[in-house]
GROMACS .gro file of C-alpha atoms in nm:
model
  261
    1MET     CA    1  -0.677   1.818  -1.617
    2PRO     CA    2  -0.803   1.516  -1.420
    3ILE     CA    3  -0.690   1.485  -1.064
    4PRO     CA    4  -0.457   1.191  -1.033
    5SER     CA    5  -0.467   0.953  -0.745
    6ARG     CA    6  -0.158   0.959  -0.519
    7ALA     CA    7  -0.015   0.635  -0.680
    8ALA     CA    8  -0.081   0.769  -1.031
    9LEU     CA    9   0.107   1.093  -0.952
   10VAL     CA   10   0.399   0.918  -0.806
   11ASP     CA   11   0.420   0.715  -1.130
   12HIS     CA   12   0.394   1.026  -1.335
   13LEU     CA   13   0.670   1.197  -1.140
   14VAL     CA   14   0.904   0.908  -1.203
   15ARG     CA   15   0.821   0.857  -1.573
   16THR     CA   16   0.882   1.238  -1.637
   17ARG     CA   17   1.183   1.258  -1.407
   18ILE     CA   18   1.025   1.536  -1.195
   19ALA     CA   19   1.126   1.278  -0.914
   20GLY     CA   20   1.288   0.942  -0.905
   21ASP     CA   21   1.609   0.918  -1.112
   22VAL     CA   22   1.638   1.307  -1.194
   23ALA     CA   23   1.868   1.458  -1.439
   24THR     CA   24   2.098   1.623  -1.182
   25PRO     CA   25   2.423   1.425  -1.127
   26ARG     CA   26   2.547   1.327  -0.784
   27ASP     CA   27   2.867   1.526  -0.807
   28ASN     CA   28   2.682   1.839  -0.890
   29ASN     CA   29   2.465   1.791  -0.579
   30LEU     CA   30   2.766   1.729  -0.353
   31SER     CA   31   2.940   2.030  -0.493
   32HIS     CA   32   2.652   2.247  -0.402
   33TYR     CA   33   2.631   2.101  -0.053
   34ARG     CA   34   3.001   2.157  -0.007
   35LYS     CA   35   2.989   2.520  -0.123
   36LEU     CA   36   2.691   2.593   0.104
   37ALA     CA   37   2.877   2.446   0.411
   38ASN     CA   38   3.181   2.654   0.314
   39GLY     CA   39   2.975   2.965   0.355
   40ASP     CA   40   2.933   3.050  -0.023
   41ARG     CA   41   2.620   3.281   0.006
   42HIS     CA   42   2.512   3.220  -0.348
   43TYR     CA   43   2.404   2.872  -0.226
   44TRP     CA   44   2.223   3.000   0.090
   45LEU     CA   45   1.940   3.130  -0.145
   46GLY     CA   46   1.875   3.444   0.080
   47LEU     CA   47   1.866   3.252   0.396
   48GLU     CA   48   2.088   3.333   0.699
   49LEU     CA   49   2.243   3.001   0.798
   50GLY     CA   50   2.520   3.134   1.025
   51ASP     CA   51   2.768   2.861   1.118
   52ARG     CA   52   2.491   2.597   1.182
   53TRP     CA   53   2.564   2.396   0.847
   54THR     CA   54   2.942   2.390   0.825
   55ASP     CA   55   2.953   2.012   0.781
   56GLU     CA   56   2.848   1.908   0.435
   57GLN     CA   57   2.768   1.562   0.579
   58ASP     CA   58   2.506   1.731   0.796
   59VAL     CA   59   2.360   1.890   0.480
   60LEU     CA   60   2.359   1.557   0.297
   61ALA     CA   61   2.170   1.393   0.588
   62VAL     CA   62   1.887   1.671   0.571
   63MET     CA   63   1.875   1.627   0.187
   64ALA     CA   64   1.853   1.247   0.218
   65GLU     CA   65   1.569   1.293   0.482
   66ARG     CA   66   1.371   1.568   0.313
   67CYS     CA   67   1.455   1.528  -0.057
   68GLY     CA   68   1.540   1.167  -0.094
   69VAL     CA   69   1.895   1.188  -0.234
   70VAL     CA   70   2.114   0.882  -0.177
   71ASP     CA   71   2.232   0.893   0.188
   72ASP     CA   72   2.567   0.724   0.132
   73PRO     CA   73   2.849   0.979   0.155
   74GLY     CA   74   3.075   0.733  -0.032
   75PHE     CA   75   2.841   0.775  -0.344
   76ARG     CA   76   3.019   1.047  -0.529
   77PHE     CA   77   2.928   1.003  -0.891
   78GLY     CA   78   2.636   0.884  -1.097
   79GLN     CA   79   2.263   0.948  -1.092
   80ASP     CA   80   2.105   1.094  -0.777
   81THR     CA   81   1.750   1.068  -0.677
   82ILE     CA   82   1.456   1.262  -0.546
   83ASP     CA   83   1.184   1.051  -0.362
   84PRO     CA   84   0.854   1.094  -0.524
   85GLU     CA   85   0.681   0.993  -0.208
   86LEU     CA   86   0.834   1.288  -0.028
   87THR     CA   87   0.733   1.518  -0.324
   88VAL     CA   88   0.368   1.416  -0.284
   89ASP     CA   89   0.387   1.450   0.104
   90ALA     CA   90   0.512   1.805   0.058
   91LEU     CA   91   0.245   1.885  -0.191
   92GLU     CA   92  -0.012   1.768   0.055
   93ARG     CA   93   0.138   1.985   0.331
   94ALA     CA   94   0.145   2.273   0.082
   95GLY     CA   95  -0.221   2.203   0.001
   96ALA     CA   96  -0.307   2.241   0.370
   97VAL     CA   97  -0.126   2.585   0.384
   98LEU     CA   98  -0.315   2.704   0.078
   99ARG     CA   99  -0.637   2.581   0.211
  100LYS     CA  100  -0.594   2.803   0.513
  101ALA     CA  101  -0.479   3.094   0.297
  102ALA     CA  102  -0.807   3.060   0.106
  103ALA     CA  103  -1.013   3.026   0.405
  104ASP     CA  104  -0.856   3.331   0.571
  105GLY     CA  105  -0.857   3.546   0.240
  106GLN     CA  106  -0.488   3.600   0.278
  107ARG     CA  107  -0.264   3.828   0.067
  108VAL     CA  108  -0.042   3.599  -0.134
  109LEU     CA  109   0.273   3.685  -0.352
  110PHE     CA  110   0.390   3.454  -0.624
  111ALA     CA  111   0.743   3.454  -0.766
  112THR     CA  112   0.979   3.220  -0.965
  113GLY     CA  113   1.337   3.209  -1.054
  114HIS     CA  114   1.248   2.919  -1.291
  115PRO     CA  115   1.017   3.084  -1.540
  116GLY     CA  116   1.102   2.827  -1.811
  117GLY     CA  117   0.973   2.543  -1.597
  118LEU     CA  118   0.757   2.652  -1.315
  119LEU     CA  119   0.583   2.979  -1.419
  120ASP     CA  120   0.252   2.801  -1.514
  121VAL     CA  121   0.243   2.614  -1.176
  122HIS     CA  122   0.252   2.954  -0.998
  123ARG     CA  123   0.011   3.109  -1.237
  124SER     CA  124  -0.245   2.821  -1.194
  125VAL     CA  125  -0.229   2.835  -0.813
  126ALA     CA  126  -0.261   3.216  -0.812
  127GLY     CA  127  -0.567   3.199  -1.027
  128ALA     CA  128  -0.736   2.941  -0.784
  129LEU     CA  129  -0.660   3.141  -0.483
  130ARG     CA  130  -0.795   3.467  -0.654
  131ARG     CA  131  -1.117   3.272  -0.739
  132ALA     CA  132  -1.135   3.155  -0.366
  133GLY     CA  133  -1.119   3.516  -0.249
  134CYS     CA  134  -0.747   3.577  -0.182
  135GLU     CA  135  -0.572   3.897  -0.276
  136ILE     CA  136  -0.284   3.829  -0.513
  137VAL     CA  137  -0.024   4.094  -0.418
  138VAL     CA  138   0.056   4.340  -0.702
  139ILE     CA  139   0.416   4.435  -0.692
  140PRO     CA  140   0.523   4.806  -0.703
  141SER     CA  141   0.620   4.935  -1.047
  142GLY     CA  142   0.979   5.033  -1.146
  143LEU     CA  143   1.164   4.776  -0.932
  144THR     CA  144   1.521   4.675  -1.044
  145ALA     CA  145   1.756   4.406  -0.910
  146ASP     CA  146   2.064   4.233  -1.037
  147GLU     CA  147   2.088   4.462  -1.338
  148GLY     CA  148   1.735   4.367  -1.448
  149TYR     CA  149   1.373   4.454  -1.394
  150VAL     CA  150   1.133   4.291  -1.154
  151PHE     CA  151   0.795   4.276  -1.280
  152GLN     CA  152   0.480   4.060  -1.284
  153PHE     CA  153   0.385   3.822  -1.563
  154ALA     CA  154   0.060   3.632  -1.520
  155ASP     CA  155   0.046   3.717  -1.158
  156VAL     CA  156   0.391   3.584  -1.095
  157ALA     CA  157   0.694   3.808  -1.017
  158VAL     CA  158   0.996   3.734  -1.234
  159LEU     CA  159   1.337   3.896  -1.329
  160GLU     CA  160   1.361   4.029  -1.674
  161ARG     CA  161   1.678   4.129  -1.867
  162GLY     CA  162   1.685   4.215  -2.238
  163ALA     CA  163   1.331   4.107  -2.307
  164THR     CA  164   1.404   3.774  -2.151
  165LEU     CA  165   1.263   3.617  -1.839
  166TRP     CA  166   1.567   3.514  -1.635
  167HIS     CA  167   1.658   3.200  -1.444
  168THR     CA  168   1.780   3.321  -1.115
  169HIS     CA  169   1.880   3.199  -0.768
  170SER     CA  170   1.926   3.541  -0.628
  171PRO     CA  171   1.725   3.681  -0.325
  172GLU     CA  172   1.761   4.042  -0.445
  173PRO     CA  173   1.437   4.057  -0.666
  174MET     CA  174   1.227   3.945  -0.358
  175ALA     CA  175   1.409   4.202  -0.140
  176ALA     CA  176   1.332   4.471  -0.394
  177ILE     CA  177   0.953   4.368  -0.383
  178LEU     CA  178   0.936   4.372  -0.001
  179ASP     CA  179   1.130   4.679   0.036
  180GLY     CA  180   0.910   4.843  -0.234
  181LEU     CA  181   0.586   4.751  -0.046
  182GLU     CA  182   0.729   4.896   0.262
  183ARG     CA  183   0.815   5.228   0.100
  184GLU     CA  184   0.457   5.251  -0.044
  185GLY     CA  185   0.313   5.176   0.306
  186ARG     CA  186   0.150   4.858   0.184
  187PRO     CA  187   0.128   4.544   0.398
  188ARG     CA  188   0.361   4.266   0.311
  189PRO     CA  189   0.225   3.931   0.204
  190ASP     CA  190   0.070   3.683   0.442
  191LEU     CA  191   0.202   3.398   0.222
  192VAL     CA  192   0.475   3.373  -0.039
  193PHE     CA  193   0.464   3.088  -0.303
  194ALA     CA  194   0.804   3.082  -0.472
  195ASP     CA  195   1.123   2.913  -0.541
  196HIS     CA  196   1.512   2.971  -0.523
  197GLY     CA  197   1.620   3.295  -0.358
  198TRP     CA  198   1.271   3.454  -0.394
  199ALA     CA  199   1.157   3.190  -0.127
  200GLY     CA  200   1.463   3.218   0.086
  201CYS     CA  201   1.445   3.590   0.111
  202ALA     CA  202   1.074   3.582   0.213
  203GLY     CA  203   1.133   3.307   0.470
  204ARG     CA  204   1.431   3.494   0.620
  205ARG     CA  205   1.214   3.800   0.656
  206GLY     CA  206   0.955   3.594   0.864
  207ILE     CA  207   0.683   3.549   0.600
  208GLU     CA  208   0.513   3.229   0.575
  209THR     CA  209   0.661   3.054   0.266
  210ILE     CA  210   0.603   2.756   0.048
  211GLY     CA  211   0.897   2.679  -0.186
  212PHE     CA  212   1.002   2.449  -0.459
  213ALA     CA  213   1.362   2.314  -0.470
  214ASP     CA  214   1.571   2.078  -0.665
  215CYS     CA  215   1.816   1.835  -0.515
  216ASN     CA  216   2.112   2.053  -0.583
  217ASP     CA  217   1.948   2.345  -0.395
  218PRO     CA  218   1.981   2.239  -0.033
  219ALA     CA  219   1.927   2.584   0.144
  220LEU     CA  220   1.548   2.576   0.127
  221PHE     CA  221   1.541   2.220   0.284
  222LEU     CA  222   1.760   2.345   0.559
  223GLY     CA  223   1.532   2.633   0.603
  224GLU     CA  224   1.238   2.407   0.623
  225ALA     CA  225   1.426   2.189   0.875
  226GLU     CA  226   1.480   2.506   1.091
  227GLY     CA  227   1.130   2.619   1.045
  228THR     CA  228   1.207   2.923   0.845
  229LEU     CA  229   1.002   2.799   0.554
  230SER     CA  230   0.669   2.625   0.615
  231VAL     CA  231   0.690   2.365   0.318
  232VAL     CA  232   0.962   2.286   0.067
  233VAL     CA  233   0.857   2.054  -0.229
  234PRO     CA  234   1.135   1.861  -0.367
  235LEU     CA  235   1.148   1.821  -0.746
  236ASP     CA  236   1.335   1.861  -1.053
  237ASP     CA  237   1.253   2.228  -1.125
  238HIS     CA  238   1.319   2.236  -1.500
  239VAL     CA  239   1.215   1.917  -1.691
  240VAL     CA  240   1.197   1.888  -2.069
  241ASP     CA  241   0.835   1.986  -2.099
  242PRO     CA  242   0.660   2.239  -1.854
  243ARG     CA  243   0.327   2.043  -1.922
  244PHE     CA  244   0.478   1.758  -1.716
  245TYR     CA  245   0.391   1.967  -1.403
  246ASP     CA  246   0.014   1.984  -1.488
  247PRO     CA  247  -0.083   1.664  -1.304
  248MET     CA  248   0.122   1.780  -1.004
  249THR     CA  249  -0.055   2.114  -1.000
  250ALA     CA  250  -0.405   1.946  -1.028
  251TYR     CA  251  -0.314   1.727  -0.722
  252LEU     CA  252  -0.199   2.031  -0.531
  253LEU     CA  253  -0.508   2.232  -0.605
  254ASP     CA  254  -0.722   1.940  -0.494
  255ALA     CA  255  -0.532   1.905  -0.178
  256ALA     CA  256  -0.598   2.272  -0.107
  257GLY     CA  257  -0.968   2.233  -0.194
  258LEU     CA  258  -0.937   2.476  -0.477
  259GLU     CA  259  -1.079   2.471  -0.824
  260ALA     CA  260  -0.869   2.483  -1.136
  261ALA     CA  261  -0.965   2.720  -1.414
   0.00000   0.00000   0.00000
């Protein structure tokens, strides 16, 4: 995969709807912001937000700043947006964190609640870090959460039920991993590279975390704003073809000074 220029990547993100006019409708975004502000913990993605985000307009303001959704509170229906420039900015910040992880030989844990979209992004970054000398954390065996099994597939922790990899926003699978490592007397990760509740749980426990988040998942952006997560990359986290993420991954690895397979 050739490494795209910044301008070429921005164009690609918009054409494939990873950013730009994304598939998530505005009313869905606003509904999630409202539910988060009303204290629905499903939308907190494992973070502890207390009473700091009880006004959905404050949530919208952060999402406009960090994700690029339309900042007009009167815009209630129609197509919402993710700013591709913000996506690339976040990829470059994530690259700096990964570069340090490689230089320090850190222990890194990968996990995804979006295996149908982002699994190969995580796998590719894990492989590059291993080649650079990092330890990719092997999770304990026999873990369960949310009536499923937590295991690793291609270096990436996922939730499995009924021989199917599950889309999940829950923080419980990550909690099971971190608790399992503690029970075994093993050190926790230096860095977590994740999404959804996997990322929120890790950040809440004080682990440096890079996360991916869609425009209808505001909690991780609030966590970034508060400093609980190091970097959150805004993007549509399940586009029609997972291969569309390949140029983004190539750009990220280049920003980190890492070599692709």
